[in-house]
PDB file of C-alpha atoms in Angstrom:
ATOM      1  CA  UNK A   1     218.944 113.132 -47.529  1.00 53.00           C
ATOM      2  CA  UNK A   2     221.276 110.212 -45.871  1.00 76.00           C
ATOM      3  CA  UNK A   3     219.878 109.774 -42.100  1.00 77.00           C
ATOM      4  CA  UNK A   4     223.682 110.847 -40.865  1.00 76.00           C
ATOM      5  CA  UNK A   5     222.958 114.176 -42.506  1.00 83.00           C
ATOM      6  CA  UNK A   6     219.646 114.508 -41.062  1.00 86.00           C
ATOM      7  CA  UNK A   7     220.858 113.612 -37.558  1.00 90.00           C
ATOM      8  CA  UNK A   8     223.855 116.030 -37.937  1.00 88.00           C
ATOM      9  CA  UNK A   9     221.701 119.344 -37.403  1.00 87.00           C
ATOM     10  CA  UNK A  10     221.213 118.103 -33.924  1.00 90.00           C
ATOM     11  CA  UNK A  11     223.770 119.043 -31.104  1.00 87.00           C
ATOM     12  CA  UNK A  12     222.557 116.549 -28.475  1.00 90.00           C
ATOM     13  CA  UNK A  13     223.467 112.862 -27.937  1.00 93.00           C
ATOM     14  CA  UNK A  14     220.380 111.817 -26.662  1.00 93.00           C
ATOM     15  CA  UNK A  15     218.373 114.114 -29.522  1.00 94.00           C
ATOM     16  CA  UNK A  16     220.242 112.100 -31.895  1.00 94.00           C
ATOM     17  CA  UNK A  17     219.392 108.770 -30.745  1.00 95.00           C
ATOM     18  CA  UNK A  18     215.903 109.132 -30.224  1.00 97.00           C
ATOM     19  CA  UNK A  19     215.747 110.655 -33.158  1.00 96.00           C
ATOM     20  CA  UNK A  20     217.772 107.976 -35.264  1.00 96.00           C
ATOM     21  CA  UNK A  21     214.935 105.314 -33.284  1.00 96.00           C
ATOM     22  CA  UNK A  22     212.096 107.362 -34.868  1.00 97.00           C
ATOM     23  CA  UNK A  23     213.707 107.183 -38.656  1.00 96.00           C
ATOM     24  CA  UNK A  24     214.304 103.985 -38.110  1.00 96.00           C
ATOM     25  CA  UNK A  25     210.073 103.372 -37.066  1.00 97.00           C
ATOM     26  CA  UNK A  26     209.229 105.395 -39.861  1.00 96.00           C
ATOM     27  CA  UNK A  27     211.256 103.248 -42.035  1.00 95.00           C
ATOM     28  CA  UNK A  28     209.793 100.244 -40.325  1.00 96.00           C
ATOM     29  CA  UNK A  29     206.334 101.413 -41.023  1.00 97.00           C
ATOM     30  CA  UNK A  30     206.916 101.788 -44.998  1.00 95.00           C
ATOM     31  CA  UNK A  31     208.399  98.351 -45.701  1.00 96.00           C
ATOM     32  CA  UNK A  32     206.369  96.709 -43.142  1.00 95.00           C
ATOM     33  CA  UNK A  33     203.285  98.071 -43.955  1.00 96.00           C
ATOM     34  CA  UNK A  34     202.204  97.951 -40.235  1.00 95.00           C
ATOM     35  CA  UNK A  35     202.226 100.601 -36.793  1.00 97.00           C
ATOM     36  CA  UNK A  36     205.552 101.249 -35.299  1.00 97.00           C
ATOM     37  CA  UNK A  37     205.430 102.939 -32.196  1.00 98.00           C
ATOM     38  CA  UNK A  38     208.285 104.288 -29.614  1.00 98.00           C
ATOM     39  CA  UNK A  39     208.192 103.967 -26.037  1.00 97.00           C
ATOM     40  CA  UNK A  40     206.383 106.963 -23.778  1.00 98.00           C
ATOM     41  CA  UNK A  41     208.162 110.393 -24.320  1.00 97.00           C
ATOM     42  CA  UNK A  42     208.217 112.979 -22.135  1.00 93.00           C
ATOM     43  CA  UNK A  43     207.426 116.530 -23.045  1.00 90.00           C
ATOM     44  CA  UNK A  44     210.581 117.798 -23.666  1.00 90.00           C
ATOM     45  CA  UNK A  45     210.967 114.546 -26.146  1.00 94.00           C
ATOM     46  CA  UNK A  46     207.163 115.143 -27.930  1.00 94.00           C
ATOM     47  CA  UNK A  47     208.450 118.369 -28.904  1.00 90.00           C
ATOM     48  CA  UNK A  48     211.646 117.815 -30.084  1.00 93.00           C
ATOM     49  CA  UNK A  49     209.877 114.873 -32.012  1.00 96.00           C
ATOM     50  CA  UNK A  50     206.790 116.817 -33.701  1.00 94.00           C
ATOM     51  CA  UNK A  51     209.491 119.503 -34.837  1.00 92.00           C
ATOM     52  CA  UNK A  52     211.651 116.582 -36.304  1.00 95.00           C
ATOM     53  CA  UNK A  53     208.588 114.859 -37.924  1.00 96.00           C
ATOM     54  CA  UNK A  54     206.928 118.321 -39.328  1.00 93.00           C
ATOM     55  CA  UNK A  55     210.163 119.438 -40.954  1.00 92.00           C
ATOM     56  CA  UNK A  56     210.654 115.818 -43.026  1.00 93.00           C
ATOM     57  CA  UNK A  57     206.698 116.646 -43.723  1.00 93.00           C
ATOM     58  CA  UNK A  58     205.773 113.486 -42.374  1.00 95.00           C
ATOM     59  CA  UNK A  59     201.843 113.522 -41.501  1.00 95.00           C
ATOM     60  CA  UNK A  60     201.402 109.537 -41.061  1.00 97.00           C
ATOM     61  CA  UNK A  61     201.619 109.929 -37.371  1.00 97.00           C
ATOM     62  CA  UNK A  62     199.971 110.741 -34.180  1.00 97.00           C
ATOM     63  CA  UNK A  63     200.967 111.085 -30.482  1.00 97.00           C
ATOM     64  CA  UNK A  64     198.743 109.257 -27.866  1.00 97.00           C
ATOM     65  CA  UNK A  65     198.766 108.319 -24.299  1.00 97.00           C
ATOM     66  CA  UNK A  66     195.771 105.786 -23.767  1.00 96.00           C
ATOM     67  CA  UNK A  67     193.383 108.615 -22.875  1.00 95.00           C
ATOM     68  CA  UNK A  68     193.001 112.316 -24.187  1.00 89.00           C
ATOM     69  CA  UNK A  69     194.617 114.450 -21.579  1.00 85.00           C
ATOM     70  CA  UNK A  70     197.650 112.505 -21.116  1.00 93.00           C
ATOM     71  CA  UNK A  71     201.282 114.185 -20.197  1.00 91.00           C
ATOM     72  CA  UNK A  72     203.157 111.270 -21.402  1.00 96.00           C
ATOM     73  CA  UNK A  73     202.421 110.199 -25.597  1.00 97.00           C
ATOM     74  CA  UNK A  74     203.990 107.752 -27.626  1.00 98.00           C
ATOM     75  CA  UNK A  75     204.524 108.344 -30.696  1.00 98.00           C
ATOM     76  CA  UNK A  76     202.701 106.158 -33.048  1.00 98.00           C
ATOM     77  CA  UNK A  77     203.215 106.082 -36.905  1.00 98.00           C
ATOM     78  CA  UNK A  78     200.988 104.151 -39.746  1.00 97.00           C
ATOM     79  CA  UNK A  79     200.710 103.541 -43.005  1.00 97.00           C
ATOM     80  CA  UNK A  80     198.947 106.212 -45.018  1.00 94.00           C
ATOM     81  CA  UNK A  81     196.260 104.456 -45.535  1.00 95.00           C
ATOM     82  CA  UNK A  82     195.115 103.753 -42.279  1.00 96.00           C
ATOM     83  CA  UNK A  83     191.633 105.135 -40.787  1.00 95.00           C
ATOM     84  CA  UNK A  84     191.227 106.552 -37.435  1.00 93.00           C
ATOM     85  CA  UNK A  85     189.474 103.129 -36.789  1.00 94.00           C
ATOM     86  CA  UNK A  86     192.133 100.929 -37.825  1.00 95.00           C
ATOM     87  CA  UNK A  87     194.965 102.868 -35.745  1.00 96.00           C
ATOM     88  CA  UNK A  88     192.245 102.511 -32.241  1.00 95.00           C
ATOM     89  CA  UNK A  89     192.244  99.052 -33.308  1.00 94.00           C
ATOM     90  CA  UNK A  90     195.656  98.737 -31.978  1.00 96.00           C
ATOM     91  CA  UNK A  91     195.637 100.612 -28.734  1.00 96.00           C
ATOM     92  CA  UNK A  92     194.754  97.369 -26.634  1.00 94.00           C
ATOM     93  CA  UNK A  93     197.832  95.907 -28.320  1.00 94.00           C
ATOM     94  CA  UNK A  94     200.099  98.931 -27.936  1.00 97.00           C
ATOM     95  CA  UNK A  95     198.987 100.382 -23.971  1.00 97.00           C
ATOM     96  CA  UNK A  96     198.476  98.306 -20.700  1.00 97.00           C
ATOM     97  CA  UNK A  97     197.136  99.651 -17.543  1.00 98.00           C
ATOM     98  CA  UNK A  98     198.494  97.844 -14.182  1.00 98.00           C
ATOM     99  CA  UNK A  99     196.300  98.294 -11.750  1.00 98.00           C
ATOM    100  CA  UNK A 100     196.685  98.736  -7.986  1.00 98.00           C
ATOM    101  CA  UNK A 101     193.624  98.027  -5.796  1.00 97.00           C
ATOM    102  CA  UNK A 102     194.734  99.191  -1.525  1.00 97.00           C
ATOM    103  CA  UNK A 103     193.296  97.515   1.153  1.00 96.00           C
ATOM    104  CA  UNK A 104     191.236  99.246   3.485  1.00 94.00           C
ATOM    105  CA  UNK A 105     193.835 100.397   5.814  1.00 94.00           C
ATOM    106  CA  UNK A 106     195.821 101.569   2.969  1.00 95.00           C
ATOM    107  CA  UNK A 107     193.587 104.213   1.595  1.00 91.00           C
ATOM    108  CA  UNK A 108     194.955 107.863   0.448  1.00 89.00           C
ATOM    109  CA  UNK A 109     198.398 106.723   2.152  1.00 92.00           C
ATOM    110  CA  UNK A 110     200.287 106.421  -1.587  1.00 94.00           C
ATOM    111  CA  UNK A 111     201.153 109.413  -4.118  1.00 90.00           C
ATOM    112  CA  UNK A 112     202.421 109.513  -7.471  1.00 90.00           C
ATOM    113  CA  UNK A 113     205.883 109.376  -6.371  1.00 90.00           C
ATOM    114  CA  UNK A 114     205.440 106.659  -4.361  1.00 95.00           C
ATOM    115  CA  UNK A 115     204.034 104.285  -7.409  1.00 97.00           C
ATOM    116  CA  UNK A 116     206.501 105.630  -9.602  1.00 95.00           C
ATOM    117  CA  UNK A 117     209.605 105.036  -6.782  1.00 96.00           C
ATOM    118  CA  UNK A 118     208.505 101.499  -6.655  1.00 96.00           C
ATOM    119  CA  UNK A 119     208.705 100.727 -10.139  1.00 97.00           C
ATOM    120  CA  UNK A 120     211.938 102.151 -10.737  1.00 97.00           C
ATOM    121  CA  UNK A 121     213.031 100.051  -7.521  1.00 96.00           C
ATOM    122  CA  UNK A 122     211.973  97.156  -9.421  1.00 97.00           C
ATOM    123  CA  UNK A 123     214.403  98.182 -12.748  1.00 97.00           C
ATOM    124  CA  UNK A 124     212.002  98.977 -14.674  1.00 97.00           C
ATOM    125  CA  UNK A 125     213.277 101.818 -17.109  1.00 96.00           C
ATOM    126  CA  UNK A 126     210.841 105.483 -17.052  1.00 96.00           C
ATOM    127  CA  UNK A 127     210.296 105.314 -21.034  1.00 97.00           C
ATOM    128  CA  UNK A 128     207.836 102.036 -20.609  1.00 97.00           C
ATOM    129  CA  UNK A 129     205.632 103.881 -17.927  1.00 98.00           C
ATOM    130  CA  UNK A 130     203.424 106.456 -18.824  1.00 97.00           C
ATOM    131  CA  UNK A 131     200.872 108.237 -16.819  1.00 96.00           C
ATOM    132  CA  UNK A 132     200.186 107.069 -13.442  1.00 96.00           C
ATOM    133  CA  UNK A 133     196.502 108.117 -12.012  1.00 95.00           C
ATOM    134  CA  UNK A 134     196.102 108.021  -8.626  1.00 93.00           C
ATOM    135  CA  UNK A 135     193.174 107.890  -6.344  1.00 91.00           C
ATOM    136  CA  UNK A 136     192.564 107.396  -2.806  1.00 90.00           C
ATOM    137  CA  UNK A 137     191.752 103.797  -3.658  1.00 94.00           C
ATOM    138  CA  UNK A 138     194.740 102.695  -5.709  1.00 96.00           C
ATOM    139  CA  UNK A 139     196.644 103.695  -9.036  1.00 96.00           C
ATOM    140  CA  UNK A 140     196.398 102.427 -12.705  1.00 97.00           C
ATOM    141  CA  UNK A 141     199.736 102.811 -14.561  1.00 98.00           C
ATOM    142  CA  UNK A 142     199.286 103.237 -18.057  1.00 98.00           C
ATOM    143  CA  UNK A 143     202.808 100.919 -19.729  1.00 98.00           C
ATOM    144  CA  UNK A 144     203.979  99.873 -23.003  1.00 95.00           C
ATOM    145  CA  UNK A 145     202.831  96.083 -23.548  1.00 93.00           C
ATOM    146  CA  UNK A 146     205.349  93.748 -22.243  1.00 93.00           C
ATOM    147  CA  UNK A 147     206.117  95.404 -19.442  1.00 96.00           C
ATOM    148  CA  UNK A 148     202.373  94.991 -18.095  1.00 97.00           C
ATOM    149  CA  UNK A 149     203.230  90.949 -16.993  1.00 96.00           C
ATOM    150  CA  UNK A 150     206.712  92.000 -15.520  1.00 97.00           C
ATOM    151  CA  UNK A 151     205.303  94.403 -12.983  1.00 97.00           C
ATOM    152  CA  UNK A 152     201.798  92.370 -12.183  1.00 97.00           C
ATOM    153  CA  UNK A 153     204.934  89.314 -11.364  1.00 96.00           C
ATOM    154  CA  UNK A 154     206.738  91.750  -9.029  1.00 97.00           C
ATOM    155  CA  UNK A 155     205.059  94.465  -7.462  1.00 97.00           C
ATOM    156  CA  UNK A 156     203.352  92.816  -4.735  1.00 96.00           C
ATOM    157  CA  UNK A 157     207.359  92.148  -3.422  1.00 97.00           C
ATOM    158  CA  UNK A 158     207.320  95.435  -2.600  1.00 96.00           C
ATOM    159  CA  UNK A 159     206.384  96.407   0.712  1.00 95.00           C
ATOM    160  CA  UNK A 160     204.365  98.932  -0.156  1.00 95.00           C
ATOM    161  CA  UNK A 161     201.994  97.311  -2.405  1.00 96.00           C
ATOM    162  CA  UNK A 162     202.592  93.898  -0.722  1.00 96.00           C
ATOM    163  CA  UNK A 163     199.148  93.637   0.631  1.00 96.00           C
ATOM    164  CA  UNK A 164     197.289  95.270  -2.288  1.00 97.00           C
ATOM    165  CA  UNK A 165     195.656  93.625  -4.944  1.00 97.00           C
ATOM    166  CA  UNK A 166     197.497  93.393  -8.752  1.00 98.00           C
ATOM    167  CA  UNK A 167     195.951  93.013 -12.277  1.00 98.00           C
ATOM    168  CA  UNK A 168     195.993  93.702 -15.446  1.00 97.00           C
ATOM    169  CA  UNK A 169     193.256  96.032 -17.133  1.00 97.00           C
ATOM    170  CA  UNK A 170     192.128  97.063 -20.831  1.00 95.00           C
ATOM    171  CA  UNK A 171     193.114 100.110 -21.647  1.00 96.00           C
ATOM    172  CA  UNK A 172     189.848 101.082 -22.355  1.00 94.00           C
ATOM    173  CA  UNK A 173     188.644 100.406 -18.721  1.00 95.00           C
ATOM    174  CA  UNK A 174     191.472 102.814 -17.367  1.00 96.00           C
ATOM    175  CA  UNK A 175     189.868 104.636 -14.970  1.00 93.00           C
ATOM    176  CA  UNK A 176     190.475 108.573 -14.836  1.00 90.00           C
ATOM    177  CA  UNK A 177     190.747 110.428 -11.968  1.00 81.00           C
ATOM    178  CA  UNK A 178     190.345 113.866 -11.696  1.00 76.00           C
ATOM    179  CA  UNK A 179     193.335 115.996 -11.285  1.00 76.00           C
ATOM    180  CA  UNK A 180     194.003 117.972  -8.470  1.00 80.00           C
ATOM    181  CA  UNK A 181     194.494 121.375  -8.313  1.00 87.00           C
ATOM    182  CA  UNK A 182     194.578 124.689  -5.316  1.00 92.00           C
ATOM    183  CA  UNK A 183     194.428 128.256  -6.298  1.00 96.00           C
ATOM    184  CA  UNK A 184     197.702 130.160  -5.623  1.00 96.00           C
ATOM    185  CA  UNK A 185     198.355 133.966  -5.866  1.00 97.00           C
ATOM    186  CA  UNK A 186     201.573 135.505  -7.093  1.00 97.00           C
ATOM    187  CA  UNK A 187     202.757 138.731  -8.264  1.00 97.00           C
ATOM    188  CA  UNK A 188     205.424 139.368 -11.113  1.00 98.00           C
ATOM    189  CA  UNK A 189     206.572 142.913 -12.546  1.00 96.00           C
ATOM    190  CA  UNK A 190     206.211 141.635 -15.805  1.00 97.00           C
ATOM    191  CA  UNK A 191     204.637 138.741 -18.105  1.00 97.00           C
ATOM    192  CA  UNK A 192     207.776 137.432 -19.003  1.00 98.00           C
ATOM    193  CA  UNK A 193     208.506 133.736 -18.793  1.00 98.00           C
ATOM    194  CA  UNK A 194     211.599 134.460 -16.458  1.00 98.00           C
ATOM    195  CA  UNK A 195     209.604 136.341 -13.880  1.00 98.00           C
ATOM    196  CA  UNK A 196     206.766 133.272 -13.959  1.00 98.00           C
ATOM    197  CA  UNK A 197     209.480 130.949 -13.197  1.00 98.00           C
ATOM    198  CA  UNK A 198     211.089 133.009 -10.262  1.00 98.00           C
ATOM    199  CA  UNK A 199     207.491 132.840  -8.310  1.00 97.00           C
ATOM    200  CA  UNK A 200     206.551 129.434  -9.298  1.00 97.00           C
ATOM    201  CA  UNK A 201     210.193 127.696  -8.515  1.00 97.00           C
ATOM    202  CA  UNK A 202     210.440 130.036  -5.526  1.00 96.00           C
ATOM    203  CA  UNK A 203     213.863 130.935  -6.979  1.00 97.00           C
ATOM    204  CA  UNK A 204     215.997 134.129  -7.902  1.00 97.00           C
ATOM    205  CA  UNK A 205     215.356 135.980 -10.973  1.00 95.00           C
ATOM    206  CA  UNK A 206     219.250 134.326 -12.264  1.00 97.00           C
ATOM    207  CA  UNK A 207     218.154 130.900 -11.323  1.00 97.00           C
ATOM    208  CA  UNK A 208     215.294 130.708 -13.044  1.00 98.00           C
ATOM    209  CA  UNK A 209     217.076 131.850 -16.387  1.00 97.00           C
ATOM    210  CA  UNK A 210     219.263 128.964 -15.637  1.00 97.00           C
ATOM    211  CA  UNK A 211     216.043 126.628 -15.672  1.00 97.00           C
ATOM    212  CA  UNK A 212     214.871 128.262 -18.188  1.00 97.00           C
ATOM    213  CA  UNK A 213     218.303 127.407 -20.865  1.00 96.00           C
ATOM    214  CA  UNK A 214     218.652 124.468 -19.406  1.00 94.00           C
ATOM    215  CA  UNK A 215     215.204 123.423 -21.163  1.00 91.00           C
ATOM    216  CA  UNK A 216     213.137 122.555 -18.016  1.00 94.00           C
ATOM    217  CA  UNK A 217     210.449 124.779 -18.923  1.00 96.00           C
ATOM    218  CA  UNK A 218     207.193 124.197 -21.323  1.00 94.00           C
ATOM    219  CA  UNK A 219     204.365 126.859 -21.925  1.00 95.00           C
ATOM    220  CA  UNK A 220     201.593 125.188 -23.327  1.00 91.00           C
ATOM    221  CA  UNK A 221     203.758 121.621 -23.081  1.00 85.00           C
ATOM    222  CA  UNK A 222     206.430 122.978 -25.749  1.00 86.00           C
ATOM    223  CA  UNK A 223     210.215 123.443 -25.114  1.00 88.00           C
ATOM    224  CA  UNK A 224     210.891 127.222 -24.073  1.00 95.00           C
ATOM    225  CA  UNK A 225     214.050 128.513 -24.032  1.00 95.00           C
ATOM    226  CA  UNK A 226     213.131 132.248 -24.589  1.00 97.00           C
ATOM    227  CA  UNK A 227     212.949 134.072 -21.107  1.00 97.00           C
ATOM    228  CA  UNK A 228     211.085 137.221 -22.621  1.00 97.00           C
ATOM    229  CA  UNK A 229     208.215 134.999 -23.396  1.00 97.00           C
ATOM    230  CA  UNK A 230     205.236 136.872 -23.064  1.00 98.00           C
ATOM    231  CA  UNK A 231     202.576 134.434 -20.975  1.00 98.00           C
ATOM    232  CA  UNK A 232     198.909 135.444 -20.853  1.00 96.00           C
ATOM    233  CA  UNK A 233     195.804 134.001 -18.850  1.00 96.00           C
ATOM    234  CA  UNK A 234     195.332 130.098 -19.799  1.00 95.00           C
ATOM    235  CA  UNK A 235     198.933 129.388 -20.357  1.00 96.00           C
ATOM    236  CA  UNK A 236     200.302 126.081 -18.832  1.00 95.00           C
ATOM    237  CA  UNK A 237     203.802 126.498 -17.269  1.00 97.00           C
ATOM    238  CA  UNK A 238     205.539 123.035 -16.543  1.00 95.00           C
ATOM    239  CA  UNK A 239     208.893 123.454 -14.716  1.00 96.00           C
ATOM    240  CA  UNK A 240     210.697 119.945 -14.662  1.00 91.00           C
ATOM    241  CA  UNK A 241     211.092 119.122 -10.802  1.00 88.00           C
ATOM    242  CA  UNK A 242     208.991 121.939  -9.568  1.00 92.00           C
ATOM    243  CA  UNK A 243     205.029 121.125 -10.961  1.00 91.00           C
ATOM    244  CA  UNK A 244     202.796 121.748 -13.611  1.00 92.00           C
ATOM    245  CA  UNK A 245     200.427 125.963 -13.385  1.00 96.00           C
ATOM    246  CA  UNK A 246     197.899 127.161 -15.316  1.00 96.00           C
ATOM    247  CA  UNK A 247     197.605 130.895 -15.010  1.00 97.00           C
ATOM    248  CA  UNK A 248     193.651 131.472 -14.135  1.00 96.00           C
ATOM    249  CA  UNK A 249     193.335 134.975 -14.409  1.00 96.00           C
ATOM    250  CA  UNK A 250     195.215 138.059 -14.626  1.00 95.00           C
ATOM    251  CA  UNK A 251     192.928 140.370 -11.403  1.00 96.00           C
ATOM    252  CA  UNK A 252     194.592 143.798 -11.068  1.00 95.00           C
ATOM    253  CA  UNK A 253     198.437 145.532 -10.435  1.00 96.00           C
ATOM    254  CA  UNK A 254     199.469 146.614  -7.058  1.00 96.00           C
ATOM    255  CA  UNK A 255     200.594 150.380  -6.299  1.00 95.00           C
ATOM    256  CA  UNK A 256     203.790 150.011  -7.868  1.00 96.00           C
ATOM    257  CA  UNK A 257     202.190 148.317 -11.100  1.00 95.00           C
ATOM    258  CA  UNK A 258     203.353 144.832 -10.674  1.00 97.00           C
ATOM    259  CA  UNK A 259     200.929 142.202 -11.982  1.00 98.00           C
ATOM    260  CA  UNK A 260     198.769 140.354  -9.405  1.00 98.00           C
ATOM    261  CA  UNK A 261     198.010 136.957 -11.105  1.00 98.00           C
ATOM    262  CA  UNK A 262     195.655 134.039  -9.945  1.00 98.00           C
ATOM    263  CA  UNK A 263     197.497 130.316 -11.359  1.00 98.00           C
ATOM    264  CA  UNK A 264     196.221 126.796 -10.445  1.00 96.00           C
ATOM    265  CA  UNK A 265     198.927 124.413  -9.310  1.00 94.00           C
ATOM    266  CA  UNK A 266     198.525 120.812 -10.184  1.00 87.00           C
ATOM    267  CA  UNK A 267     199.199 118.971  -6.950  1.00 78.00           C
TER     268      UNK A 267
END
C-alpha cells in the first residue's frame, strides 16, 4: 500500500506527519541496515504510534525512555536481526542526561516545571526532552543526543540555574528518584471514566466529557475517548494539564451507594 494511502485513514495533521516521520524511519532502517529512532513522544503520540505500527504488523521495534518506568519513549526501530544486546548497545548513543547539581542555598527550591520552563526559554523544542527527575539536590534531564551540548552551553545563563553546576552524564548513571505521591479520597456514583475525571479535574460532569473527546485522558497510558469506561482498582488515570492517579483501592459506598475510592496522586 502507497504511504499516501496509508496516511489517508488518519484525520489529523499532526497524526499524519508523525506518522509519515515513522514510515519514513522504518524505511530508513531496511535500506540502511541500522537503528532509526524518533524524537521523545508523549503518551498520546506512543499510542497513536503502537496502533499504527501493530496494524502494518511491524514487530522490529521497541519504545524506550533511558530507564524502565519512563512517561516519555522514543520510539526505536532495528533491523530484524538485532539482539536485545545489540539495540542497549546504542542507548549511550541515542539518550543524554543533563545534569543539574544546586548549590547549597538552592536546595528543594526548583520543580519540574521550573526545569522544564527554562529549557523551553532557551528554544529548545519539547520533543528532544524527555523525562526530567527531580530531587531536592538538582535534576537530570533525560534528551535526545545533540541537544545534550546545546543546553550544558546555555543553561547556566539562566538565572535560575546560574549558580548551579552543569554536565553531561551517561545514561546509564541517570540517577532515579523516587516519585512522589499523597493519598487522596474521592467519591463517584459510578466507575465510569467521566465521573473519575469530574473528581480528579475538580470539574463538572460536562467538562470533563469535553476532556475526555478532546483526547486528554489515558487509563493505563492509552488514548481514551470512551466516557463509559469502566475503571477498577490499579488503573492509572493521566489527565493532560491536571496530573497523573492511580486508583489504590475501592473501601466501601456511602448511604446513598456512591463509591468511596482511595487514588494516589503523583505530585
Amino acid at each position: 500500500m502507497e504511504k499516501i494511502q496509508i496516511l489517508n485513514e488518519y484525520k489529523k495533521q499532526d497524526d499524519k506527519i508523525l506518522l509519515s516521520k515513522v514510515l519514513d524511519k522504518i524505511e530508513f532502517c531496511k535500506k540502511k541496515s541500522k537503528i532509526e529512532y524518533t524524537d521523545f513522544l508523549d503518551m498520546y503520540q506512543l499510542g497513536l504510534t503502537k496502533s499504527f505500527l501493530d496494524k502494518l504488523q511491524i514487530s522490529n521495534y521497541m519504545f524506550y525512555g533511558g530507564y524502565e518506568n519512563a512517561e516519555r519513549k522514543i520510539l526505536i526501530i532495528y533491523p530484524e536481526n538485532y539482539t536485545n544486546q545489540m539495540i542497549e548497545k546504542n542507548y549511550e548513543k541515542i539518550f543524554k542526561v543533563i545534569r543539574v547539581e544546586l548549590p547549597d542555598n538552592l536546595e528543594e527550591k526548583y520543580s519540574h516545571r521550573d526545569y522544564l520552563g527554562g529549557i523551553i526559554k532557551l528554544g529548545v523544542v519539547r520533543e528532544k526532552i524527555g523525562d526530567i527527575l527531580v530531587s531536592k539536590f538538582g535534576g537530570d534531564i533525560i534528551c535526545i543526543d545533540g541537544i545534550d551540548k546545546f543546553l550544558l552551553q546555555n543553561l547556566n545563563s539562566l538565572t535560575r540555574f546560574g549558580t548551579s553546576k552543569i554536565s553531561i552524564e551517561n545514561i546509564n548513571d541517570l540517577k532515579i528518584t523516587e516519585t512522589k505521591k499523597k493519598e487522596i479520597k474521592i467519591i463517584v456514583a459510578s466507575l465510569r471514566l467521566d465521573n473519575f475525571v469530574s473528581e480528579l479535574a475538580r470539574c463538572s460532569r460536562n467538562k470533563a466529557v469535553e476532556i475526555i473527546n478532546t483526547e486528554r485522558v489515558f487509563v493505563n497510558y492509552q488514548s481514551e475517548t470512551k466516557k463509559t469506561k469502566q475503571i477498577k482498582e490499579g488503573d492509572t488515570i493521566t489527565i493532560r494539564g491536571k496530573g497523573r492517579f492511580v486508583i489504590k483501592e475501592l473501601i466501601g459506598n456511602t448511604r446513598s451507594g456512591r463509591f468511596i475510592i482511595i487514588v494516589e496522586k503523583f505530585v
